[in-house]
Coordinates of C-alpha atoms and ligand atoms in Angstrom, one line a residue:
X1 CA 46.7 7.3 -4.2
X2 CA 46.1 4.9 -7.2
X3 CA 43.0 5.6 -9.2
X4 CA 40.9 2.9 -10.6
X5 CA 38.7 3.3 -13.6
X6 CA 35.5 1.6 -14.8
X7 CA 32.9 2.5 -17.4
X8 CA 30.0 2.8 -15.0
X9 CA 29.7 3.3 -11.2
X10 CA 26.6 2.5 -9.3
X11 CA 26.2 3.7 -5.7
X12 CA 23.8 1.7 -3.7
X13 CA 23.2 -2.1 -3.4
X14 CA 19.4 -2.2 -3.1
X15 CA 17.3 -3.8 -5.7
X16 CA 17.7 -0.8 -8.1
X17 CA 21.4 -0.7 -8.0
X18 CA 21.7 -4.5 -8.2
X19 CA 19.3 -4.7 -11.0
X20 CA 21.1 -2.0 -13.1
X21 CA 24.4 -3.7 -12.4
X22 CA 23.0 -6.9 -13.7
X23 CA 21.6 -5.2 -16.9
X24 CA 24.9 -3.4 -17.6
X25 CA 27.2 -6.4 -16.9
X26 CA 24.9 -8.7 -19.0
X27 CA 25.3 -6.2 -21.9
X28 CA 29.0 -6.5 -21.6
X29 CA 29.8 -3.2 -19.8
X30 CA 32.3 -2.7 -17.1
X31 CA 30.5 -1.7 -14.0
X32 CA 31.4 -1.3 -10.3
X33 CA 28.8 -1.1 -7.6
X34 CA 29.5 0.3 -4.0
X35 CA 27.4 -0.6 -1.1
X36 CA 27.8 0.6 2.5
X37 CA 26.8 -2.7 4.0
X38 CA 25.5 -5.9 2.4
X39 CA 23.2 -6.1 -0.6
X40 CA 19.6 -5.4 0.3
X41 CA 20.7 -3.7 3.7
X42 CA 18.5 -0.7 3.0
X43 CA 14.8 -0.5 2.1
X44 CA 15.0 -3.5 -0.3
X45 CA 15.8 -6.3 2.1
X46 CA 13.3 -4.9 4.7
X47 CA 10.4 -4.6 2.2
X48 CA 7.0 -6.4 2.3
X49 CA 7.8 -7.0 -1.4
X50 CA 4.2 -6.8 -2.6
X51 CA 4.0 -6.8 -6.4
X52 CA 1.2 -5.0 -8.1
X53 CA 0.0 -3.3 -11.2
X54 CA -2.5 -1.4 -9.3
X55 CA -1.4 2.3 -9.8
X56 CA -3.3 5.3 -10.7
X57 CA -0.7 6.9 -13.1
X58 CA 0.1 5.7 -16.6
X59 CA 3.9 5.5 -16.4
X60 CA 3.7 3.5 -13.0
X61 CA 1.2 1.1 -14.6
X62 CA 3.4 0.6 -17.6
X63 CA 6.5 0.0 -15.6
X64 CA 4.5 -2.3 -13.2
X65 CA 3.2 -4.3 -16.2
X66 CA 6.8 -4.8 -17.4
X67 CA 7.8 -6.0 -13.8
X68 CA 5.0 -8.5 -13.7
X69 CA 6.0 -9.9 -17.2
X70 CA 9.6 -10.4 -15.9
X71 CA 9.0 -12.0 -12.5
X72 CA 7.7 -15.4 -13.7
X73 CA 11.0 -16.3 -15.5
X74 CA 13.3 -14.1 -13.4
X75 CA 14.6 -17.0 -11.1
X76 CA 15.6 -19.0 -14.3
X77 CA 17.1 -16.0 -16.0
X78 CA 19.2 -14.9 -12.9
X79 CA 20.1 -18.6 -12.2
X80 CA 21.8 -18.2 -8.8
X81 CA 20.2 -21.1 -7.2
X82 CA 18.2 -18.9 -4.8
X83 CA 14.5 -19.2 -4.4
X84 CA 12.8 -15.9 -5.3
X85 CA 9.5 -17.2 -3.7
X86 CA 7.5 -15.5 -6.3
X87 CA 3.8 -16.1 -5.9
X88 CA 1.0 -14.8 -8.0
X89 CA -1.7 -15.1 -5.4
X90 CA -3.2 -11.8 -6.2
X91 CA -3.2 -8.3 -4.7
X92 CA -6.4 -6.7 -3.4
X93 CA -7.2 -3.1 -2.3
X94 CA -10.3 -3.1 0.0
X95 CA -12.4 0.0 0.6
X96 CA -14.5 1.1 3.5
X97 CA -15.5 4.6 2.1
X98 CA -17.2 5.7 -1.1
X99 CA -14.3 8.1 -1.7
X100 CA -11.7 5.3 -1.6
X101 CA -13.9 3.1 -3.8
X102 CA -14.3 5.7 -6.4
X103 CA -10.5 6.2 -6.6
X104 CA -10.0 2.5 -6.9
X105 CA -12.4 2.3 -9.7
X106 CA -10.6 5.2 -11.5
X107 CA -7.3 3.4 -11.1
X108 CA -8.8 0.2 -12.3
X109 CA -10.3 1.9 -15.4
X110 CA -6.8 3.2 -16.2
X111 CA -5.2 -0.2 -15.6
X112 CA -7.8 -2.0 -17.9
X113 CA -7.2 0.6 -20.7
X114 CA -3.5 -0.5 -20.5
X115 CA -4.4 -4.1 -20.8
X116 CA -3.8 -4.9 -17.1
X117 CA -6.4 -7.5 -16.0
X118 CA -7.6 -5.7 -12.9
X119 CA -11.2 -5.8 -11.7
X120 CA -13.6 -4.4 -9.1
X121 CA -15.1 -6.8 -6.8
X122 CA -18.2 -6.6 -4.6
X123 CA -18.3 -7.8 -1.0
X124 CA -20.2 -10.9 -2.2
X125 CA -17.6 -11.6 -4.9
X126 CA -14.9 -11.2 -2.3
X127 CA -16.6 -13.6 0.1
X128 CA -17.1 -16.2 -2.6
X129 CA -13.3 -16.3 -3.3
X130 CA -11.9 -15.9 0.0
X131 CA -14.5 -16.9 2.7
X132 CA -11.9 -16.6 5.6
X133 CA -11.7 -12.8 5.2
X134 CA -13.9 -10.8 7.4
X135 CA -15.6 -8.1 5.3
X136 CA -17.4 -6.1 8.1
X137 CA -17.6 -2.5 6.7
X138 CA -16.0 -3.3 3.4
X139 CA -17.9 -1.9 0.4
X140 CA -15.8 -3.2 -2.5
X141 CA -12.3 -3.8 -3.6
X142 CA -9.9 -3.6 -6.6
X143 CA -8.1 -6.9 -7.4
X144 CA -5.5 -8.2 -9.8
X145 CA -4.9 -11.9 -10.0
X146 CA -1.6 -11.5 -11.9
X147 CA 0.0 -9.6 -8.9
X148 CA 1.4 -11.1 -5.8
X149 CA 4.7 -11.0 -4.0
X150 CA 8.3 -12.1 -3.8
X151 CA 11.2 -12.6 -1.4
X152 CA 13.0 -9.2 -1.4
X153 CA 16.2 -10.5 0.0
X154 CA 16.8 -13.3 -2.5
X155 CA 15.6 -11.0 -5.3
X156 CA 18.2 -8.4 -4.4
X157 CA 20.9 -10.8 -3.7
X158 CA 20.2 -12.8 -7.0
X159 CA 20.5 -9.6 -9.1
X160 CA 23.9 -8.9 -7.4
X161 CA 25.2 -12.4 -7.8
X162 CA 24.1 -12.6 -11.4
X163 CA 25.7 -9.3 -12.1
X164 CA 29.0 -10.5 -10.6
X165 CA 28.7 -13.7 -12.7
X166 CA 28.6 -11.4 -15.8
X167 CA 31.7 -9.6 -14.7
X168 CA 30.4 -6.8 -12.5
X169 CA 32.5 -5.7 -9.5
X170 CA 30.2 -5.7 -6.4
X171 CA 31.9 -4.0 -3.6
X172 CA 30.0 -4.5 -0.3
X173 CA 30.9 -2.9 3.0
X174 CA 32.4 -0.3 0.9
X175 CA 30.7 3.1 1.6
X176 CA 31.1 5.9 -0.8
X177 CA 32.2 9.1 1.0
X178 CA 31.6 11.6 -1.7
X179 CA 31.0 12.0 -5.4
X180 CA 33.6 13.7 -7.6
X181 CA 32.7 16.2 -10.3
X182 CA 34.9 18.6 -12.4
X183 CA 33.9 21.4 -14.8
X184 CA 30.2 20.4 -14.3
X185 CA 30.8 16.7 -15.2
X186 CA 30.9 13.7 -13.0
X187 CA 34.3 12.2 -12.6
X188 CA 33.8 9.3 -10.1
X189 CA 33.6 8.5 -6.3
X190 CA 35.8 8.4 -3.2
X191 CA 35.2 5.6 -0.8
X192 CA 35.4 5.9 2.9
X193 CA 38.7 3.8 2.8
X194 CA 40.2 6.4 0.6
X195 CA 40.0 4.7 -2.9
X196 CA 39.3 6.9 -5.9
X197 CA 37.3 5.3 -8.8
X198 CA 36.7 7.2 -11.9
X199 CA 33.9 6.7 -14.5
X200 CA 32.2 9.0 -17.1
X201 CA 28.7 7.8 -15.8
X202 CA 27.6 7.4 -12.2
X203 CA 24.2 6.1 -11.1
X204 CA 23.1 7.2 -7.7
X205 CA 20.6 4.6 -6.4
X206 CA 21.1 4.9 -2.8
X207 CA 17.5 5.2 -1.7
X208 CA 16.8 7.7 0.9
X209 CA 20.6 8.3 1.4
X210 CA 20.7 9.8 -2.1
X211 CA 20.2 13.3 -0.7
X212 CA 23.4 13.4 1.3
X213 CA 25.5 11.9 -1.5
X214 CA 24.1 14.1 -4.3
X215 CA 24.9 17.2 -2.1
X216 CA 28.6 16.3 -2.3
X217 CA 28.5 17.6 -5.8
X218 CA 25.9 20.3 -5.1
X219 CA 22.8 18.7 -6.3
X220 CA 19.8 18.8 -4.0
X221 CA 17.4 15.9 -4.4
X222 CA 14.1 16.1 -2.4
X223 CA 14.2 12.4 -1.0
X224 CA 13.8 11.8 2.7
X225 CA 13.6 8.6 4.8
X226 CA 10.5 7.5 6.7
X227 CA 10.6 4.6 8.9
X228 CA 8.1 1.7 8.3
X229 CA 7.6 -1.4 10.3
X230 CA 6.7 -5.0 9.5
X231 CA 6.2 -8.2 11.6
X232 CA 6.2 -11.8 10.6
X233 CA 4.1 -14.5 12.2
X234 CA 5.0 -18.1 12.7
X235 CA 4.0 -20.3 9.8
X236 CA 0.4 -21.5 9.4
X237 CA -1.2 -23.7 6.8
X238 CA -0.6 -22.3 3.3
X239 CA -3.9 -21.1 1.8
X240 CA -2.7 -18.9 -0.8
X241 CA -4.1 -15.7 0.7
X242 CA -3.9 -12.7 -1.6
X243 CA -2.0 -9.6 -0.5
X244 CA -4.6 -7.4 1.1
X245 CA -4.2 -3.7 1.6
X246 CA -6.5 -1.1 3.0
X247 CA -6.0 2.5 2.2
X248 CA -8.4 3.7 5.0
X249 CA -6.0 2.8 7.8
X250 CA -2.9 1.9 5.8
X251 CA -2.8 -1.6 7.0
X252 CA -1.7 -4.6 4.8
X253 CA -0.9 -8.3 5.0
X254 CA 0.4 -11.2 2.9
X255 CA 1.0 -14.9 3.3
X256 CA 4.6 -15.8 2.4
X257 CA 5.5 -18.9 0.4
X258 CA 6.4 -20.7 3.7
X259 CA 3.0 -20.0 5.3
X260 CA 4.1 -17.2 7.6
X261 CA 2.3 -13.9 7.4
X262 CA 3.7 -10.4 7.1
X263 CA 1.8 -7.5 8.6
X264 CA 2.5 -3.8 7.9
X265 CA 0.8 -0.6 8.7
X266 CA 1.4 3.1 7.7
X267 CA 2.0 5.4 10.7
X268 CA 2.6 9.1 10.1
X269 CA 4.2 9.4 13.6
X270 CA 7.0 7.2 12.7
X271 CA 10.4 9.1 12.6
X272 CA 11.7 10.4 9.4
X273 CA 15.2 9.2 9.8
X274 CA 17.3 6.1 9.4
X275 CA 16.6 4.6 12.8
X276 CA 16.0 0.9 12.7
X277 CA 14.1 0.3 15.9
X278 CA 10.5 -0.3 16.1
X279 CA 7.6 0.2 18.6
X280 CA 5.1 -1.6 20.7
X281 CA 2.6 1.0 19.2
X282 CA 3.2 -0.6 15.8
X283 CA 2.7 -4.2 17.2
X284 CA -0.6 -3.2 18.8
X285 CA -1.9 -1.0 15.9
X286 CA -1.1 -3.5 13.1
X287 CA -2.4 -6.7 14.9
X288 CA -5.7 -4.8 15.8
X289 CA -6.1 -3.7 12.1
X290 CA -5.2 -7.0 10.5
X291 CA -7.1 -9.2 12.9
X292 CA -10.3 -7.3 12.0
X293 CA -9.9 -8.6 8.4
X294 CA -8.2 -11.9 9.1
X295 CA -9.7 -13.4 12.2
X296 CA -8.5 -16.9 11.2
X297 CA -5.0 -15.8 12.3
X298 CA -6.0 -15.2 15.9
X299 CA -3.6 -17.0 18.3
X300 CA -0.8 -17.2 15.7
X301 CA 2.5 -16.0 17.4
X302 CA 4.6 -13.2 16.2
X303 CA 8.1 -14.2 15.5
X304 CA 9.8 -10.8 15.1
X305 CA 9.4 -7.3 13.8
X306 CA 11.7 -4.9 12.1
X307 CA 11.7 -1.6 10.3
X308 CA 13.3 -0.1 7.1
X309 CA 13.3 3.3 5.3
X310 CA 10.9 4.3 2.7
X311 CA 12.7 6.7 0.3
X312 CA 9.9 9.3 0.0
X313 CA 9.5 12.4 -2.3
X314 CA 7.0 15.1 -1.8
X315 CA 4.6 13.5 -4.3
X316 CA 5.5 9.9 -3.4
X317 CA 6.7 9.1 -6.9
X318 CA 10.2 8.2 -8.1
X319 CA 12.9 10.4 -9.6
X320 CA 14.8 8.9 -12.6
X321 CA 16.6 11.6 -14.3
X322 CA 20.0 13.0 -15.3
X323 CA 21.2 15.8 -12.9
X324 CA 22.6 19.2 -13.8
X325 CA 26.1 17.4 -13.2
X326 CA 26.7 15.8 -16.6
X327 CA 26.9 12.1 -16.4
X328 CA 25.2 11.7 -13.0
X329 CA 22.0 9.8 -13.1
X330 CA 19.5 9.4 -10.2
X331 CA 17.1 6.7 -9.5
X332 CA 15.4 7.1 -6.1
X333 CA 12.3 8.2 -4.4
X334 CA 10.2 5.1 -4.8
X335 CA 8.3 5.6 -1.5
X336 CA 6.7 2.3 -0.4
X337 CA 6.4 0.7 -3.8
X338 CA 10.1 0.6 -5.1
X339 CA 11.0 -3.1 -4.6
X340 CA 8.7 -4.4 -7.4
X341 CA 10.3 -1.8 -9.8
X342 CA 13.7 -3.3 -9.6
X343 CA 13.3 -5.0 -13.0
X344 CA 11.9 -2.1 -14.9
X345 CA 14.1 0.6 -13.3
X346 CA 17.2 -1.5 -13.7
X347 CA 16.5 -1.9 -17.4
X348 CA 15.5 1.7 -17.9
X349 CA 18.7 2.9 -16.1
X350 CA 20.8 0.7 -18.3
X351 CA 19.1 2.2 -21.3
X352 CA 19.7 5.8 -20.1
X353 CA 23.4 5.1 -19.1
X354 CA 24.2 3.5 -22.5
X355 CA 22.4 6.1 -24.5
X356 CA 19.5 3.9 -25.6
X357 CA 15.9 5.2 -26.0
X358 CA 14.0 4.4 -22.8
X359 CA 11.2 1.8 -23.2
X360 CA 8.6 4.1 -21.6
X361 CA 8.2 7.9 -21.5
X362 CA 9.8 8.9 -18.1
X363 CA 9.0 12.5 -18.4
X364 CA 6.9 12.5 -15.2
X365 CA 9.8 11.1 -13.2
X366 CA 11.9 14.2 -14.0
X367 CA 13.9 16.0 -11.2
X368 CA 12.8 19.4 -12.4
X369 CA 9.1 18.8 -11.4
X370 CA 9.7 19.9 -7.9
X371 CA 11.3 23.2 -8.8
X372 CA 8.5 23.8 -11.4
X373 CA 5.9 22.9 -8.9
X374 CA 4.5 20.3 -11.3
X375 CA 4.3 17.4 -8.8
X376 CA 3.2 14.0 -10.0
X377 CA 1.0 12.5 -7.3
X378 CA 0.4 8.7 -7.3
X379 CA -3.1 8.1 -6.0
X380 CA -2.3 4.4 -5.2
X381 CA 0.5 4.9 -2.8
X382 CA 0.9 3.6 0.9
Ligands
FAD1 C1 8.7 -1.8 5.6 C2 8.7 -1.6 4.2 C3 7.8 -2.2 3.4 C4 7.8 -2.0 2.0 N1 6.9 -2.7 1.2 C5 7.1 -2.6 -0.1 C6 6.2 -3.4 -1.0 O1 5.3 -4.2 -0.5 N2 6.4 -3.3 -2.3 C7 7.4 -2.6 -2.9 O2 7.5 -2.6 -4.2 N3 8.2 -1.8 -2.2 C8 8.0 -1.8 -0.8 N4 8.9 -1.0 0.0 C9 9.7 -0.1 -0.6 C10 11.0 -0.7 -1.2 O3 11.5 -1.5 -0.3 C11 11.9 0.5 -1.6 O4 11.2 1.5 -2.4 C12 13.0 -0.1 -2.5 O5 13.5 -1.2 -1.9 C13 14.0 1.0 -2.8 O6 15.1 0.3 -3.4 P1 16.5 1.0 -3.7 O7 17.4 0.0 -4.3 O8 16.2 2.3 -4.5 O9 16.9 1.6 -2.3 P2 17.5 0.8 -1.0 O10 17.1 -0.6 -1.0 O11 17.2 1.6 0.1 O12 19.1 0.8 -1.4 C14 19.9 1.9 -1.2 C15 21.2 1.3 -0.8 O13 22.2 2.4 -0.7 C16 23.2 2.0 0.3 N5 23.9 3.3 0.5 C17 23.5 4.3 1.3 N6 24.6 5.2 1.3 C18 25.6 4.7 0.7 C19 26.9 5.1 0.4 N7 27.4 6.2 0.9 N8 27.8 4.4 -0.2 C20 27.3 3.1 -0.8 N9 26.0 2.7 -0.5 C21 25.2 3.4 0.1 C22 22.3 1.5 1.5 O14 23.1 0.9 2.4 C23 21.3 0.7 0.7 O15 21.6 -0.6 0.6 C24 8.9 -1.2 1.4 C25 9.8 -0.6 2.2 C26 9.8 -0.8 3.6 C27 10.9 -0.1 4.4

């Protein structure tokens, strides 16, 4: 068997793998990315792609701030001719209960202390800005006008195409069968079609699939899949509706650049596996929740629905860390908020892989926190 060599191997062609490949290739490194199917086939291409700085932990806020600084010029920078459909129409978390409003206030206080322009809104202020929203029962909201959303498929593809333009090898429909390690050091990967690739540094960015791959070199990563559903409506008039999310029932909606609406809703009964089907229960639950807040959409037709896997960890926060196998870096576990961290995590992983100092302190994302029972809960997760 011929063995091929490269400087860096990336396993996983979601937004995290593709963004890291772009950062490495742009800096002149030899990088090869392996993806089982097509770029964005996992959580990334199936995401609602809301972009927000509304987090309740410092490192997530700082990373989110970096993301929002990148998005306005990213389409130009990646220069692939694809429309990223980035829109800064704002992102609002509405509250029905005092306990939820109190948490939103704490999150906003933290964000403001980090120079993120978030604000709390009263129902009267919400009504004045977006009179088409039905506010029955809503006691307040947290809002950031710099936030918004993007097209998750063109974002992931653009990172991959730009990486390729800078010399990265992007091998789609090329699943990695196992990782290779020797004497406690990473050596490379073996693909399903029997190719062996060697590199001194490997990034495992395979979303919820990271667990099974890391186990091939004896590393146990506490990440698991959780199916989440979305639906899209037919297009309606574009009225620049902000993304609206409600922690009380886990429902959210956004208007896309072409006027269609995406609806999503958390459901703890969904399977914790990689199944890609979806249910009538979702359709009924999400439309009931969203119509309560957005009655103007009554009568709009649903075009299709789909599902994808969140890559969850026990504390709903990411893992970015070196593993006990020297040279093996992990970036996974982003739960329901990982799409927007493509820019910051890609940059960070490039820094780690090339021995640079990370631009933020990532101690809280460390793998050992689970064994040490020092979990890092993100209060603003969905
Ligand atoms: C319904 C839904 C809504 C969401 N909404 C939002 C949102 O509004 N905002 C937000 O920021 N995030 C959101 N997310 C979360 C976000 O999509 C994910 O956290 C993020 O996309 C994870 O990116 P990733 O690159 O780490 O993983 P993934 O995109 O899952 O990529 C991992 C890739 O690894 C590949 N792979 C697996 N095994 C192998 C192997 N053996 N060899 C090679 N490749 C392999 C997979 O095919 C996959 O393409 C949502 C997710 C879902 C499902």
